[in-house]
Coordinates of C-alpha atoms in Angstrom, one line a residue:
M1 CA 203.6 201.7 -67.4
D2 CA 201.3 200.2 -65.0
E3 CA 198.2 202.2 -64.1
L4 CA 198.5 203.9 -60.8
K5 CA 196.0 202.7 -58.2
Y6 CA 195.0 204.8 -55.2
C7 CA 193.4 203.7 -51.9
Y8 CA 191.6 206.4 -50.0
K9 CA 191.0 206.2 -46.3
Y10 CA 187.7 208.2 -46.7
P11 CA 184.4 206.4 -47.4
H12 CA 182.7 206.9 -50.7
Y13 CA 179.2 208.3 -50.7
A14 CA 176.3 208.0 -53.2
L15 CA 175.4 210.9 -55.4
T16 CA 171.9 211.7 -56.7
A17 CA 170.3 214.3 -58.7
D18 CA 166.7 215.5 -58.0
C19 CA 164.5 217.5 -60.3
V20 CA 162.0 220.2 -59.3
I21 CA 160.0 220.4 -62.6
F22 CA 157.6 223.4 -62.7
G23 CA 154.7 223.7 -65.2
F24 CA 151.8 226.1 -65.6
D25 CA 148.3 225.0 -66.8
G26 CA 146.9 228.5 -67.4
R27 CA 145.6 228.9 -63.9
E28 CA 148.0 227.3 -61.4
L29 CA 151.7 226.8 -61.0
K30 CA 152.3 223.1 -60.6
V31 CA 155.2 220.7 -59.8
L32 CA 155.7 217.2 -61.2
L33 CA 155.8 214.6 -58.5
V34 CA 156.2 210.8 -58.6
E35 CA 154.8 208.1 -56.3
R36 CA 157.7 206.1 -54.8
G37 CA 157.3 202.4 -55.6
I38 CA 159.9 201.1 -53.1
E39 CA 161.0 201.7 -49.5
P40 CA 162.0 204.0 -48.0
Y41 CA 158.8 206.1 -48.1
K42 CA 157.0 203.6 -50.4
G43 CA 153.7 205.1 -51.6
C44 CA 154.8 208.7 -50.8
A45 CA 155.1 211.5 -53.2
A46 CA 158.6 212.7 -54.1
L47 CA 160.6 214.7 -56.6
P48 CA 161.8 212.8 -59.6
G49 CA 165.4 211.9 -59.3
G50 CA 168.0 209.1 -59.3
F51 CA 171.5 208.0 -58.7
M52 CA 174.3 209.3 -60.8
K53 CA 176.0 206.9 -63.1
P54 CA 179.7 206.4 -63.3
D55 CA 179.9 207.9 -66.8
E56 CA 177.8 211.0 -66.2
S57 CA 177.9 214.3 -64.4
L58 CA 175.2 215.4 -62.0
E59 CA 173.7 217.7 -64.5
E60 CA 173.6 214.9 -67.1
C61 CA 171.9 212.7 -64.5
A62 CA 169.3 215.4 -63.8
R63 CA 168.6 215.8 -67.5
R64 CA 168.3 212.0 -68.0
E65 CA 165.8 212.0 -65.2
L66 CA 163.9 214.9 -66.7
V67 CA 163.6 213.1 -70.0
E68 CA 162.5 209.7 -68.3
E69 CA 159.8 211.4 -66.3
T70 CA 158.4 213.8 -68.9
G71 CA 159.3 212.5 -72.3
L72 CA 160.4 215.9 -73.3
E73 CA 162.8 216.4 -76.2
G74 CA 165.4 219.0 -76.5
E75 CA 167.0 220.8 -73.6
P76 CA 164.4 222.6 -71.5
F77 CA 165.7 225.4 -69.1
M78 CA 167.4 223.9 -66.1
E79 CA 169.3 225.5 -63.3
E80 CA 171.1 224.1 -60.2
V81 CA 169.3 225.0 -57.0
G82 CA 171.6 223.6 -54.4
T83 CA 173.3 220.6 -52.7
Y84 CA 171.8 218.7 -49.8
S85 CA 174.0 216.7 -47.5
A86 CA 172.5 216.2 -44.0
P87 CA 173.7 212.9 -42.7
G88 CA 170.3 211.5 -42.1
R89 CA 168.5 212.7 -45.2
D90 CA 168.3 209.2 -46.6
P91 CA 167.8 206.2 -44.2
R92 CA 169.4 203.8 -46.7
E93 CA 172.9 205.2 -46.6
R94 CA 174.8 208.4 -46.9
V95 CA 173.4 210.1 -50.0
V96 CA 174.3 213.5 -51.1
T97 CA 171.9 215.2 -53.6
T98 CA 172.1 218.1 -56.0
A99 CA 168.8 219.5 -56.9
F100 CA 167.9 221.2 -60.3
M101 CA 164.9 223.3 -61.2
A102 CA 163.4 222.8 -64.7
L103 CA 160.8 224.9 -66.4
V104 CA 158.7 223.1 -69.0
R105 CA 155.5 223.6 -70.9
S106 CA 153.1 221.2 -69.2
S107 CA 151.2 220.6 -72.4
E108 CA 154.3 219.0 -74.0
V109 CA 154.9 216.5 -71.1
K110 CA 154.3 213.1 -72.6
G111 CA 155.4 210.8 -69.8
G112 CA 158.4 208.5 -70.2
D113 CA 159.1 204.9 -69.3
D114 CA 159.5 205.9 -65.6
A115 CA 156.6 208.2 -65.4
A116 CA 153.7 205.8 -64.9
S117 CA 153.0 207.3 -61.5
A118 CA 154.1 210.9 -62.3
S119 CA 151.5 213.7 -61.9
W120 CA 151.1 217.4 -61.7
H121 CA 150.3 218.9 -58.3
P122 CA 149.4 222.5 -57.6
I123 CA 152.0 224.4 -55.5
A124 CA 149.2 225.5 -53.2
D125 CA 148.0 222.0 -52.5
L126 CA 150.9 219.5 -52.1
P127 CA 151.0 216.2 -50.4
P128 CA 153.6 215.4 -47.8
L129 CA 156.9 214.7 -49.6
A130 CA 159.6 212.0 -49.0
F131 CA 163.1 212.7 -47.7
D132 CA 163.9 216.4 -47.5
H133 CA 162.1 217.2 -50.7
E134 CA 159.8 219.7 -49.1
R135 CA 162.9 221.9 -48.3
I136 CA 164.2 221.4 -51.8
L137 CA 160.9 222.4 -53.3
A138 CA 160.7 225.5 -51.1
D139 CA 164.3 226.5 -52.1
A140 CA 163.4 226.0 -55.8
L141 CA 160.3 228.0 -55.6
R142 CA 162.2 230.8 -53.9
R143 CA 164.8 230.7 -56.7
L144 CA 162.0 230.8 -59.3
R145 CA 160.5 233.9 -57.7
E146 CA 164.0 235.5 -57.9
L147 CA 164.6 234.4 -61.5
I148 CA 161.3 235.9 -62.8
Y149 CA 162.9 239.4 -62.5
F150 CA 166.0 238.4 -64.6
R151 CA 164.6 235.9 -67.2
P152 CA 161.3 235.8 -69.3
V153 CA 160.2 232.6 -67.6
G154 CA 157.0 232.8 -69.6
H155 CA 158.9 231.6 -72.6
D156 CA 159.6 228.4 -70.8
L157 CA 156.2 227.8 -69.2
L158 CA 153.6 229.2 -71.7
P159 CA 152.6 228.1 -75.1
E160 CA 154.6 229.6 -78.0
K161 CA 151.7 232.0 -78.6
F162 CA 149.7 233.3 -75.5
T163 CA 147.2 236.0 -74.4
M164 CA 148.1 238.8 -72.0
P165 CA 145.8 237.3 -69.4
Q166 CA 147.7 234.0 -69.6
L167 CA 151.0 235.9 -69.1
Q168 CA 149.6 238.0 -66.2
G169 CA 148.2 234.8 -64.6
L170 CA 151.6 233.2 -64.8
Y171 CA 153.3 236.1 -63.1
E172 CA 150.6 236.3 -60.4
A173 CA 150.8 232.4 -59.8
I174 CA 154.6 232.6 -59.3
L175 CA 154.7 235.8 -57.2
G176 CA 151.5 235.3 -55.2
V177 CA 150.3 238.8 -56.0
K178 CA 147.6 240.4 -58.2
F179 CA 148.4 243.1 -60.8
D180 CA 146.2 245.7 -62.4
R181 CA 145.3 244.4 -65.9
R182 CA 146.0 247.6 -67.8
N183 CA 149.2 248.4 -65.8
F184 CA 150.6 245.0 -66.3
A185 CA 150.0 245.0 -70.1
K186 CA 151.5 248.4 -70.5
K187 CA 154.6 247.4 -68.6
M188 CA 155.1 244.1 -70.5
L189 CA 154.8 245.8 -73.9
H190 CA 157.1 248.7 -72.8
V191 CA 159.9 246.4 -71.8
G192 CA 160.0 245.1 -75.4
I193 CA 160.4 241.4 -75.0
I194 CA 157.0 240.4 -76.3
E195 CA 155.2 241.3 -79.5
E196 CA 151.7 240.8 -81.1
T197 CA 151.5 238.0 -83.6
G198 CA 148.5 239.6 -85.5
E199 CA 146.5 236.5 -84.5
K200 CA 143.6 236.2 -82.0
S201 CA 142.5 233.5 -79.6
A202 CA 138.7 233.0 -79.0
V203 CA 138.0 233.8 -75.4
S204 CA 134.3 233.3 -75.9
M205 CA 131.7 233.3 -78.7
R206 CA 131.6 237.1 -78.6
R207 CA 135.2 238.1 -77.6
A208 CA 138.6 237.4 -78.9
A209 CA 142.0 238.2 -77.3
N210 CA 145.3 239.2 -79.0
L211 CA 148.0 236.6 -79.1
Y212 CA 151.6 237.4 -78.3
R213 CA 155.0 235.7 -78.5
F214 CA 158.3 236.4 -76.9
R215 CA 161.1 238.2 -78.7
L216 CA 164.1 236.3 -77.2
E217 CA 166.6 238.3 -79.4
S218 CA 165.6 241.5 -77.7
Y219 CA 166.0 239.9 -74.3
E220 CA 169.4 238.5 -75.1
A221 CA 170.5 241.9 -76.5
M222 CA 169.4 243.7 -73.4
K223 CA 171.0 241.1 -71.2
D224 CA 174.3 241.4 -72.9
R225 CA 174.2 245.2 -72.5
G226 CA 173.4 244.7 -68.7
E227 CA 170.1 246.5 -69.2
W228 CA 167.7 243.7 -68.4
K229 CA 165.8 243.5 -65.1
M230 CA 162.1 243.2 -64.8
E231 CA 160.4 245.7 -62.2
F232 CA 156.9 245.5 -60.9

């Protein structure tokens, strides 16, 4: 039987996936940006992204772009942020993009073949961005600030073993607030998703800090029971 062929009267538009890749360097929350090498917006900073291939989904496209820009192996945490379809968002043609947020350990970013011009930028000091990427980044940052109450994002952004000041610094960088040191430590230990490793990290020649790690099995168990939500 001959394959059925259809002819639609509606135009076909291009689809892209953009990646908002967050990292934390121990002091500041940062986002990975690339410098565009072609028009439009040649030389401008932009979010990593690309056009969806015929044999992949938008999420697969986003994960491919993530690997190409960071060289990361495995599957880092990624979540869809939203779809952006304003008619004039891309001057080349009608392009609809779906944005994804990824959380990575910045120390593990190697830089792939497409990342010659990729670099980390502090959220508090960003250059002008191409297309509607400033709006996309703002939406992703808003989502990250919501997500921090429902997911231990430190597991995705911090080293496997970390100090309490590092964990507190991450939460403060994301939420834009300051916490009392003792109250924050007490709260995090009470929740039960981190534990001491029995090891210490040298803070200075005279002082050492306890190292902690996440207990993901405890988080998953509490989430399954509907008991997990971080409160500050």
